[in-house]
PDB file of C-alpha atoms in Angstrom:
ATOM      1  CA  UNK A  10       0.016  -0.235  -0.372  1.00 50.00           C
ATOM      2  CA  UNK A  11       0.914   3.431  -0.906  1.00 50.00           C
ATOM      3  CA  UNK A  12       0.439   7.261  -0.576  1.00 49.00           C
ATOM      4  CA  UNK A  13       0.532   8.987  -3.965  1.00 48.00           C
ATOM      5  CA  UNK A  14       0.279  12.878  -3.813  1.00 50.00           C
ATOM      6  CA  UNK A  15      -1.954  14.476  -1.920  1.00 49.00           C
ATOM      7  CA  UNK A  16      -5.207  12.513  -2.731  1.00 49.00           C
ATOM      8  CA  UNK A  17      -4.841   9.047  -3.701  1.00 52.00           C
ATOM      9  CA  UNK A  18      -4.137   5.745  -1.945  1.00 52.00           C
ATOM     10  CA  UNK A  19      -3.317   2.854  -3.669  1.00 55.00           C
ATOM     11  CA  UNK A  20      -2.693  -0.461  -2.795  1.00 56.00           C
ATOM     12  CA  UNK A  21      -1.068  -4.303  -5.041  1.00 57.00           C
ATOM     13  CA  UNK A  22      -1.965  -6.585  -3.406  1.00 56.00           C
ATOM     14  CA  UNK A  23      -1.400  -9.943  -4.110  1.00 55.00           C
ATOM     15  CA  UNK A  24      -3.653 -12.364  -1.616  1.00 52.00           C
ATOM     16  CA  UNK A  25      -2.648 -16.577  -0.879  1.00 49.00           C
ATOM     17  CA  UNK A  26      -4.139 -18.931   1.043  1.00 47.00           C
ATOM     18  CA  UNK A  27      -1.971 -21.616   2.124  1.00 47.00           C
ATOM     19  CA  UNK A  28      -5.624 -24.034   1.399  1.00 45.00           C
ATOM     20  CA  UNK A  29      -3.699 -27.783  -0.396  1.00 44.00           C
ATOM     21  CA  UNK A  30      -7.275 -27.869  -1.907  1.00 45.00           C
ATOM     22  CA  UNK A  31      -8.022 -24.259  -2.694  1.00 45.00           C
ATOM     23  CA  UNK A  32      -7.668 -23.950  -6.681  1.00 49.00           C
ATOM     24  CA  UNK A  33      -6.461 -19.715  -7.438  1.00 47.00           C
ATOM     25  CA  UNK A  34      -5.176 -19.676  -4.603  1.00 49.00           C
ATOM     26  CA  UNK A  35      -4.238 -16.168  -5.645  1.00 54.00           C
ATOM     27  CA  UNK A  36      -5.739 -13.017  -6.002  1.00 54.00           C
ATOM     28  CA  UNK A  37      -4.204 -10.086  -7.220  1.00 58.00           C
ATOM     29  CA  UNK A  38      -5.487  -6.874  -7.848  1.00 57.00           C
ATOM     30  CA  UNK A  39      -4.654  -2.982  -7.638  1.00 60.00           C
ATOM     31  CA  UNK A  40      -6.961  -0.453  -6.275  1.00 59.00           C
ATOM     32  CA  UNK A  41      -7.609   3.637  -5.099  1.00 60.00           C
ATOM     33  CA  UNK A  42      -8.057   2.949  -1.228  1.00 61.00           C
ATOM     34  CA  UNK A  43      -9.197   6.509  -0.320  1.00 58.00           C
ATOM     35  CA  UNK A  44     -12.884   5.818  -0.605  1.00 61.00           C
ATOM     36  CA  UNK A  45     -14.785   3.225   2.850  1.00 65.00           C
ATOM     37  CA  UNK A  46     -16.809   1.774  -0.433  1.00 69.00           C
ATOM     38  CA  UNK A  47     -13.771   0.631  -2.460  1.00 68.00           C
ATOM     39  CA  UNK A  48     -12.179  -0.749   0.991  1.00 70.00           C
ATOM     40  CA  UNK A  49     -15.779  -2.410   1.700  1.00 75.00           C
ATOM     41  CA  UNK A  50     -15.197  -3.821  -2.067  1.00 75.00           C
ATOM     42  CA  UNK A  51     -11.843  -5.065  -1.017  1.00 75.00           C
ATOM     43  CA  UNK A  52     -12.897  -6.626   1.143  1.00 76.00           C
ATOM     44  CA  UNK A  53     -16.444  -8.640  -0.213  1.00 78.00           C
ATOM     45  CA  UNK A  54     -14.217  -9.711  -3.134  1.00 75.00           C
ATOM     46  CA  UNK A  55     -11.214 -11.614  -1.021  1.00 74.00           C
ATOM     47  CA  UNK A  56     -14.038 -13.310   1.518  1.00 75.00           C
ATOM     48  CA  UNK A  57     -16.826 -14.296  -1.794  1.00 74.00           C
ATOM     49  CA  UNK A  58     -13.425 -15.873  -3.470  1.00 69.00           C
ATOM     50  CA  UNK A  59     -12.139 -17.564   0.062  1.00 65.00           C
ATOM     51  CA  UNK A  60     -14.927 -18.280   2.801  1.00 66.00           C
ATOM     52  CA  UNK A  61     -18.393 -18.061   0.694  1.00 63.00           C
ATOM     53  CA  UNK A  62     -19.219 -15.123   1.168  1.00 60.00           C
ATOM     54  CA  UNK A  63     -19.390 -15.554   4.854  1.00 63.00           C
ATOM     55  CA  UNK A  64     -20.322 -12.768   7.065  1.00 69.00           C
ATOM     56  CA  UNK A  65     -17.279 -13.260   9.978  1.00 72.00           C
ATOM     57  CA  UNK A  66     -14.742 -13.353   7.021  1.00 71.00           C
ATOM     58  CA  UNK A  67     -16.026 -10.207   5.417  1.00 73.00           C
ATOM     59  CA  UNK A  68     -15.978  -7.997   8.911  1.00 74.00           C
ATOM     60  CA  UNK A  69     -11.971  -9.703   9.660  1.00 74.00           C
ATOM     61  CA  UNK A  70     -10.681  -8.367   6.657  1.00 75.00           C
ATOM     62  CA  UNK A  71     -12.880  -5.121   6.343  1.00 74.00           C
ATOM     63  CA  UNK A  72     -10.083  -4.646  10.215  1.00 73.00           C
ATOM     64  CA  UNK A  73      -7.221  -5.837   7.627  1.00 74.00           C
ATOM     65  CA  UNK A  74      -7.950  -3.387   4.660  1.00 74.00           C
ATOM     66  CA  UNK A  75      -8.483  -0.404   7.178  1.00 72.00           C
ATOM     67  CA  UNK A  76      -5.671  -0.982   9.617  1.00 71.00           C
ATOM     68  CA  UNK A  77      -3.009  -0.689   6.991  1.00 71.00           C
ATOM     69  CA  UNK A  78      -4.603   2.352   5.476  1.00 69.00           C
ATOM     70  CA  UNK A  79      -4.498   4.090   9.421  1.00 69.00           C
ATOM     71  CA  UNK A  80      -1.286   3.006   9.475  1.00 65.00           C
ATOM     72  CA  UNK A  81      -0.728   4.469   6.320  1.00 65.00           C
ATOM     73  CA  UNK A  82      -1.621   8.092   6.546  1.00 62.00           C
ATOM     74  CA  UNK A  83       0.037   8.093   9.883  1.00 61.00           C
ATOM     75  CA  UNK A  84       3.594   7.449   8.148  1.00 58.00           C
ATOM     76  CA  UNK A  85       3.320  10.016   5.965  1.00 56.00           C
ATOM     77  CA  UNK A  86       1.282  12.257   7.994  1.00 55.00           C
ATOM     78  CA  UNK A  87       4.728  13.978   9.063  1.00 52.00           C
ATOM     79  CA  UNK A  88       8.711  13.517   7.206  1.00 53.00           C
ATOM     80  CA  UNK A  89       9.863  11.111   9.233  1.00 52.00           C
ATOM     81  CA  UNK A  90      13.885  12.730  10.110  1.00 63.00           C
ATOM     82  CA  UNK A  91      17.040  11.231  11.744  1.00 67.00           C
ATOM     83  CA  UNK A  92      17.925  13.285  15.134  1.00 69.00           C
ATOM     84  CA  UNK A  93      21.121  12.923  16.377  1.00 76.00           C
ATOM     85  CA  UNK A  94      20.904  12.459  19.909  1.00 70.00           C
ATOM     86  CA  UNK A  95      23.256  15.516  21.219  1.00 72.00           C
ATOM     87  CA  UNK A  96      20.656  17.315  19.729  1.00 70.00           C
ATOM     88  CA  UNK A  97      17.799  15.922  21.593  1.00 68.00           C
ATOM     89  CA  UNK A  98      16.165  19.143  23.151  1.00 63.00           C
ATOM     90  CA  UNK A  99      16.140  18.109  26.868  1.00 59.00           C
ATOM     91  CA  UNK A 100      13.016  20.018  27.427  1.00 59.00           C
ATOM     92  CA  UNK A 101       9.720  19.082  27.789  1.00 51.00           C
ATOM     93  CA  UNK A 102       8.170  21.849  25.546  1.00 54.00           C
ATOM     94  CA  UNK A 103       5.475  24.173  26.311  1.00 48.00           C
ATOM     95  CA  UNK A 104       2.131  23.008  26.764  1.00 48.00           C
ATOM     96  CA  UNK A 105       3.385  18.876  27.955  1.00 68.00           C
ATOM     97  CA  UNK A 106      -0.026  19.262  29.630  1.00 87.00           C
ATOM     98  CA  UNK A 107      -2.739  20.827  28.361  1.00 94.00           C
ATOM     99  CA  UNK A 108      -5.177  21.295  31.630  1.00 95.00           C
ATOM    100  CA  UNK A 109      -2.691  20.138  33.882  1.00 93.00           C
ATOM    101  CA  UNK A 110      -2.652  16.603  35.725  1.00 92.00           C
ATOM    102  CA  UNK A 111      -6.351  16.458  33.827  1.00 96.00           C
ATOM    103  CA  UNK A 112      -5.195  16.640  30.490  1.00 96.00           C
ATOM    104  CA  UNK A 113      -1.304  15.554  29.094  1.00 93.00           C
ATOM    105  CA  UNK A 114       0.211  17.079  26.289  1.00 90.00           C
ATOM    106  CA  UNK A 115       1.707  14.411  24.240  1.00 84.00           C
ATOM    107  CA  UNK A 116      -0.860  11.846  23.121  1.00 86.00           C
ATOM    108  CA  UNK A 117      -4.276  10.263  24.669  1.00 92.00           C
ATOM    109  CA  UNK A 118      -5.402  11.108  27.762  1.00 95.00           C
ATOM    110  CA  UNK A 119      -8.146   8.738  28.015  1.00 94.00           C
ATOM    111  CA  UNK A 120     -11.366   9.119  30.550  1.00 95.00           C
ATOM    112  CA  UNK A 121     -13.737   5.946  31.273  1.00 91.00           C
ATOM    113  CA  UNK A 122     -16.117   5.460  33.820  1.00 87.00           C
ATOM    114  CA  UNK A 123     -19.697   4.179  34.635  1.00 83.00           C
ATOM    115  CA  UNK A 124     -23.120   4.780  32.486  1.00 79.00           C
ATOM    116  CA  UNK A 125     -24.499   7.957  33.522  1.00 80.00           C
ATOM    117  CA  UNK A 126     -20.821   9.642  35.359  1.00 84.00           C
ATOM    118  CA  UNK A 127     -21.655  12.821  33.047  1.00 89.00           C
ATOM    119  CA  UNK A 128     -18.416  12.097  31.399  1.00 92.00           C
ATOM    120  CA  UNK A 129     -19.079  13.769  28.202  1.00 94.00           C
ATOM    121  CA  UNK A 130     -20.478  16.891  30.405  1.00 95.00           C
ATOM    122  CA  UNK A 131     -17.301  16.631  32.428  1.00 96.00           C
ATOM    123  CA  UNK A 132     -15.379  16.942  27.916  1.00 97.00           C
ATOM    124  CA  UNK A 133     -17.696  19.423  26.903  1.00 97.00           C
ATOM    125  CA  UNK A 134     -16.258  21.364  30.224  1.00 97.00           C
ATOM    126  CA  UNK A 135     -12.137  20.458  29.959  1.00 97.00           C
ATOM    127  CA  UNK A 136     -13.866  21.660  25.849  1.00 97.00           C
ATOM    128  CA  UNK A 137     -14.921  24.719  26.940  1.00 97.00           C
ATOM    129  CA  UNK A 138     -12.457  25.733  30.051  1.00 97.00           C
ATOM    130  CA  UNK A 139      -9.538  25.324  27.477  1.00 97.00           C
ATOM    131  CA  UNK A 140     -11.128  27.389  24.851  1.00 96.00           C
ATOM    132  CA  UNK A 141     -11.906  30.275  26.478  1.00 96.00           C
ATOM    133  CA  UNK A 142      -9.302  29.996  29.521  1.00 95.00           C
ATOM    134  CA  UNK A 143     -10.530  29.317  32.027  1.00 95.00           C
ATOM    135  CA  UNK A 144     -10.712  26.615  35.047  1.00 95.00           C
ATOM    136  CA  UNK A 145     -11.296  23.259  34.600  1.00 96.00           C
ATOM    137  CA  UNK A 146     -12.137  21.833  38.801  1.00 92.00           C
ATOM    138  CA  UNK A 147      -8.549  22.708  40.329  1.00 91.00           C
ATOM    139  CA  UNK A 148      -6.498  23.322  37.596  1.00 94.00           C
ATOM    140  CA  UNK A 149      -6.222  26.397  35.292  1.00 94.00           C
ATOM    141  CA  UNK A 150      -5.989  25.240  31.559  1.00 95.00           C
ATOM    142  CA  UNK A 151      -1.688  25.490  30.526  1.00 93.00           C
ATOM    143  CA  UNK A 152      -2.900  26.076  26.925  1.00 92.00           C
ATOM    144  CA  UNK A 153      -5.978  27.683  25.562  1.00 94.00           C
ATOM    145  CA  UNK A 154      -7.112  27.578  22.001  1.00 94.00           C
ATOM    146  CA  UNK A 155      -9.709  26.155  19.535  1.00 95.00           C
ATOM    147  CA  UNK A 156     -11.131  22.373  20.337  1.00 96.00           C
ATOM    148  CA  UNK A 157     -12.319  20.583  17.738  1.00 96.00           C
ATOM    149  CA  UNK A 158     -15.156  17.663  20.108  1.00 97.00           C
ATOM    150  CA  UNK A 159     -15.865  14.648  17.479  1.00 96.00           C
ATOM    151  CA  UNK A 160     -18.563  13.233  18.927  1.00 95.00           C
ATOM    152  CA  UNK A 161     -20.160   9.423  18.031  1.00 94.00           C
ATOM    153  CA  UNK A 162     -22.209   8.904  20.659  1.00 92.00           C
ATOM    154  CA  UNK A 163     -25.001  12.086  20.270  1.00 92.00           C
ATOM    155  CA  UNK A 164     -27.137  14.776  17.691  1.00 91.00           C
ATOM    156  CA  UNK A 165     -25.415  18.566  17.534  1.00 93.00           C
ATOM    157  CA  UNK A 166     -28.405  19.054  19.493  1.00 94.00           C
ATOM    158  CA  UNK A 167     -27.381  17.833  21.873  1.00 94.00           C
ATOM    159  CA  UNK A 168     -23.284  18.612  22.182  1.00 95.00           C
ATOM    160  CA  UNK A 169     -25.097  22.247  21.703  1.00 95.00           C
ATOM    161  CA  UNK A 170     -27.023  21.905  25.568  1.00 95.00           C
ATOM    162  CA  UNK A 171     -25.417  20.876  26.509  1.00 94.00           C
ATOM    163  CA  UNK A 172     -22.817  23.352  26.182  1.00 95.00           C
ATOM    164  CA  UNK A 173     -25.591  26.562  26.839  1.00 95.00           C
ATOM    165  CA  UNK A 174     -25.935  23.874  30.186  1.00 96.00           C
ATOM    166  CA  UNK A 175     -22.587  24.258  30.743  1.00 96.00           C
ATOM    167  CA  UNK A 176     -21.897  28.062  30.452  1.00 96.00           C
ATOM    168  CA  UNK A 177     -24.874  28.881  32.323  1.00 95.00           C
ATOM    169  CA  UNK A 178     -22.861  28.044  35.532  1.00 94.00           C
ATOM    170  CA  UNK A 179     -19.815  29.191  34.765  1.00 94.00           C
ATOM    171  CA  UNK A 180     -21.796  32.939  34.065  1.00 94.00           C
ATOM    172  CA  UNK A 181     -20.410  32.282  29.706  1.00 94.00           C
ATOM    173  CA  UNK A 182     -22.082  35.102  27.742  1.00 92.00           C
ATOM    174  CA  UNK A 183     -20.126  35.110  24.582  1.00 92.00           C
ATOM    175  CA  UNK A 184     -19.382  31.861  21.720  1.00 92.00           C
ATOM    176  CA  UNK A 185     -17.170  29.697  23.247  1.00 94.00           C
ATOM    177  CA  UNK A 186     -13.633  28.166  20.348  1.00 94.00           C
ATOM    178  CA  UNK A 187     -15.026  25.279  20.587  1.00 96.00           C
ATOM    179  CA  UNK A 188     -15.354  23.776  16.626  1.00 96.00           C
ATOM    180  CA  UNK A 189     -18.842  20.020  16.061  1.00 96.00           C
ATOM    181  CA  UNK A 190     -17.837  17.596  14.578  1.00 96.00           C
ATOM    182  CA  UNK A 191     -20.835  15.005  13.294  1.00 94.00           C
ATOM    183  CA  UNK A 192     -18.852  11.206  12.755  1.00 91.00           C
ATOM    184  CA  UNK A 193     -21.580   9.539  14.474  1.00 87.00           C
ATOM    185  CA  UNK A 194     -21.983   6.241  11.877  1.00 82.00           C
ATOM    186  CA  UNK A 195     -18.457   6.256  10.843  1.00 87.00           C
ATOM    187  CA  UNK A 196     -15.082   4.855  11.594  1.00 88.00           C
ATOM    188  CA  UNK A 197     -12.204   7.011  12.701  1.00 90.00           C
ATOM    189  CA  UNK A 198     -10.307   5.381  10.470  1.00 85.00           C
ATOM    190  CA  UNK A 199     -12.831   6.496   7.183  1.00 85.00           C
ATOM    191  CA  UNK A 200     -13.783  10.295   8.940  1.00 89.00           C
ATOM    192  CA  UNK A 201      -9.645  10.422   9.739  1.00 89.00           C
ATOM    193  CA  UNK A 202      -8.258  12.354   6.937  1.00 86.00           C
ATOM    194  CA  UNK A 203     -11.675  14.814   7.425  1.00 90.00           C
ATOM    195  CA  UNK A 204     -10.820  15.431  11.003  1.00 93.00           C
ATOM    196  CA  UNK A 205      -7.615  16.380  10.077  1.00 91.00           C
ATOM    197  CA  UNK A 206      -8.451  18.938   7.648  1.00 89.00           C
ATOM    198  CA  UNK A 207     -11.102  20.466  10.507  1.00 92.00           C
ATOM    199  CA  UNK A 208      -7.933  20.502  13.288  1.00 93.00           C
ATOM    200  CA  UNK A 209      -5.666  21.958  10.707  1.00 91.00           C
ATOM    201  CA  UNK A 210      -8.522  24.967   9.365  1.00 91.00           C
ATOM    202  CA  UNK A 211      -8.980  25.783  12.888  1.00 93.00           C
ATOM    203  CA  UNK A 212      -5.983  26.001  14.871  1.00 92.00           C
ATOM    204  CA  UNK A 213      -7.105  23.574  16.603  1.00 94.00           C
ATOM    205  CA  UNK A 214      -5.340  22.568  19.827  1.00 94.00           C
ATOM    206  CA  UNK A 215      -6.488  20.106  21.484  1.00 96.00           C
ATOM    207  CA  UNK A 216      -9.127  17.576  20.193  1.00 97.00           C
ATOM    208  CA  UNK A 217     -11.741  15.541  22.147  1.00 97.00           C
ATOM    209  CA  UNK A 218     -13.505  12.002  20.967  1.00 96.00           C
ATOM    210  CA  UNK A 219     -16.464  10.300  22.217  1.00 94.00           C
ATOM    211  CA  UNK A 220     -16.156   7.961  22.131  1.00 89.00           C
ATOM    212  CA  UNK A 221     -13.907   5.625  21.762  1.00 90.00           C
ATOM    213  CA  UNK A 222     -15.678   2.347  21.084  1.00 87.00           C
ATOM    214  CA  UNK A 223     -18.569   4.287  19.007  1.00 90.00           C
ATOM    215  CA  UNK A 224     -15.472   6.084  16.814  1.00 90.00           C
ATOM    216  CA  UNK A 225     -14.199   2.867  15.870  1.00 86.00           C
ATOM    217  CA  UNK A 226     -17.550   0.753  14.483  1.00 79.00           C
ATOM    218  CA  UNK A 227     -19.688  -2.025  15.473  1.00 65.00           C
ATOM    219  CA  UNK A 228     -17.979  -4.787  14.317  1.00 61.00           C
ATOM    220  CA  UNK A 229     -14.991  -3.962  16.399  1.00 68.00           C
ATOM    221  CA  UNK A 230     -14.081  -4.983  19.403  1.00 73.00           C
ATOM    222  CA  UNK A 231     -13.013  -3.645  22.548  1.00 77.00           C
ATOM    223  CA  UNK A 232     -11.106  -6.429  23.865  1.00 78.00           C
ATOM    224  CA  UNK A 233      -9.170  -6.762  20.817  1.00 82.00           C
ATOM    225  CA  UNK A 234      -5.701  -5.744  21.079  1.00 82.00           C
ATOM    226  CA  UNK A 235      -5.236  -4.877  17.301  1.00 80.00           C
ATOM    227  CA  UNK A 236      -8.670  -2.497  17.523  1.00 82.00           C
ATOM    228  CA  UNK A 237      -6.169  -0.600  20.273  1.00 85.00           C
ATOM    229  CA  UNK A 238      -3.253  -0.009  18.021  1.00 84.00           C
ATOM    230  CA  UNK A 239      -5.476   0.487  15.410  1.00 83.00           C
ATOM    231  CA  UNK A 240      -6.858   4.337  17.298  1.00 88.00           C
ATOM    232  CA  UNK A 241      -3.481   4.341  18.713  1.00 89.00           C
ATOM    233  CA  UNK A 242      -2.021   4.970  14.819  1.00 87.00           C
ATOM    234  CA  UNK A 243      -5.214   7.316  13.717  1.00 89.00           C
ATOM    235  CA  UNK A 244      -4.953   9.417  17.466  1.00 91.00           C
ATOM    236  CA  UNK A 245      -1.394   9.611  15.945  1.00 88.00           C
ATOM    237  CA  UNK A 246      -1.550  10.770  12.958  1.00 86.00           C
ATOM    238  CA  UNK A 247      -3.872  13.623  14.196  1.00 90.00           C
ATOM    239  CA  UNK A 248      -0.321  15.026  15.833  1.00 88.00           C
ATOM    240  CA  UNK A 249      -2.160  17.171  18.278  1.00 92.00           C
ATOM    241  CA  UNK A 250      -3.125  16.255  22.447  1.00 94.00           C
ATOM    242  CA  UNK A 251      -6.384  13.923  22.709  1.00 96.00           C
ATOM    243  CA  UNK A 252      -9.328  12.996  25.218  1.00 97.00           C
ATOM    244  CA  UNK A 253     -10.578  10.189  24.358  1.00 95.00           C
ATOM    245  CA  UNK A 254     -14.382   8.959  26.222  1.00 94.00           C
ATOM    246  CA  UNK A 255     -14.628   4.911  27.480  1.00 91.00           C
ATOM    247  CA  UNK A 256     -15.972   3.215  29.865  1.00 83.00           C
ATOM    248  CA  UNK A 257     -16.123  -0.400  31.641  1.00 80.00           C
ATOM    249  CA  UNK A 258     -18.311  -3.203  33.431  1.00 61.00           C
ATOM    250  CA  UNK A 259     -19.897  -3.412  36.051  1.00 55.00           C
ATOM    251  CA  UNK A 260     -17.409  -6.551  36.973  1.00 52.00           C
ATOM    252  CA  UNK A 261     -15.494  -8.049  39.106  1.00 43.00           C
ATOM    253  CA  UNK A 262     -12.110  -8.633  36.716  1.00 44.00           C
ATOM    254  CA  UNK A 263      -9.352 -10.875  36.992  1.00 46.00           C
ATOM    255  CA  UNK A 264      -6.271  -7.805  36.082  1.00 46.00           C
ATOM    256  CA  UNK A 265      -4.427  -8.248  39.560  1.00 46.00           C
ATOM    257  CA  UNK A 266      -7.476  -9.247  41.705  1.00 45.00           C
ATOM    258  CA  UNK A 267      -8.643  -5.056  40.537  1.00 48.00           C
ATOM    259  CA  UNK A 268     -12.124  -4.313  39.774  1.00 50.00           C
ATOM    260  CA  UNK A 269     -12.388  -3.765  35.783  1.00 48.00           C
ATOM    261  CA  UNK A 270     -13.270  -0.219  37.020  1.00 59.00           C
ATOM    262  CA  UNK A 271      -9.216   0.685  37.640  1.00 71.00           C
ATOM    263  CA  UNK A 272      -8.958   0.362  33.315  1.00 72.00           C
ATOM    264  CA  UNK A 273     -10.908   1.472  30.835  1.00 77.00           C
ATOM    265  CA  UNK A 274     -12.928  -2.239  29.091  1.00 76.00           C
ATOM    266  CA  UNK A 275     -11.170  -3.944  26.818  1.00 75.00           C
ATOM    267  CA  UNK A 276      -7.671  -4.676  26.296  1.00 78.00           C
ATOM    268  CA  UNK A 277      -4.997  -3.526  28.243  1.00 80.00           C
ATOM    269  CA  UNK A 278      -3.593  -1.276  26.002  1.00 81.00           C
ATOM    270  CA  UNK A 279      -6.403   0.783  25.866  1.00 82.00           C
ATOM    271  CA  UNK A 280      -4.497   1.273  29.789  1.00 80.00           C
ATOM    272  CA  UNK A 281      -0.491   1.009  28.305  1.00 81.00           C
ATOM    273  CA  UNK A 282      -1.141   3.075  25.264  1.00 83.00           C
ATOM    274  CA  UNK A 283      -2.289   5.844  26.890  1.00 87.00           C
ATOM    275  CA  UNK A 284      -0.273   9.028  29.235  1.00 88.00           C
ATOM    276  CA  UNK A 285      -2.684   9.929  31.144  1.00 91.00           C
ATOM    277  CA  UNK A 286      -6.002   7.969  32.222  1.00 90.00           C
ATOM    278  CA  UNK A 287      -8.731   9.319  34.725  1.00 90.00           C
ATOM    279  CA  UNK A 288     -12.076   6.838  36.519  1.00 89.00           C
ATOM    280  CA  UNK A 289     -14.910   8.968  36.735  1.00 88.00           C
ATOM    281  CA  UNK A 290     -16.743   8.127  39.151  1.00 85.00           C
ATOM    282  CA  UNK A 291     -20.472  10.265  39.696  1.00 80.00           C
ATOM    283  CA  UNK A 292     -20.544  11.191  43.163  1.00 77.00           C
ATOM    284  CA  UNK A 293     -23.678   8.928  44.681  1.00 68.00           C
ATOM    285  CA  UNK A 294     -21.283   5.401  43.221  1.00 58.00           C
TER     286      UNK A 294
END
């Protein structure tokens, strides 16, 4: 798979299946993969040819293609340079924390919790605070500027009402520099290019993803390590601090005899890939 120019990603694919009794086990294609529909068509052709159109295999192949697509975008999102060790900057850059203690400035921050724990309200409040320079809880933002809020959970009018309530509570009467990106029904690998363009257009200093599970699409299991790595690859390609909303389940976990509420739901890599995690709990819990 390769990137040609500014708007063309092409793949020359050879699929080989080691099944001795299968005839025509190789399939060679050269396709344009910017379009989600083309990637779906490719997955469909491979599944039909080798698995008799079994839906489960089509889904697995789609995940593989989307992962490769995200990797190639990340690879070409910035020029790769080698820097001699002696020239490395030992000082942390300004903005190493967006909001000290709560949102890291050099990668993913994950806020996770059970349903109805006000995760989305807190994320919207954090976005408003970063956009306006208003104190968030007990900390003042170290970096202020435009924020992009990418929403896979709700409609725009829901987010708008939420913002109005938060602003009223803060005493903010003017418009804020928070920019809403409606993404429901579209996996993050599919909208990555469009979302990256919007981030650049507004000069955003922070991105909010609400939420991780919905952004990956309904057919992807958060328990798979590959899902965590795919998400991390796409987020890194944005080159912007990102606050991500995630969930937990209410049951006993086996990870180091701790309750699963202590970790984002799914693979252990959700926790290890993040620079900072917070467990959000409602006061009555």
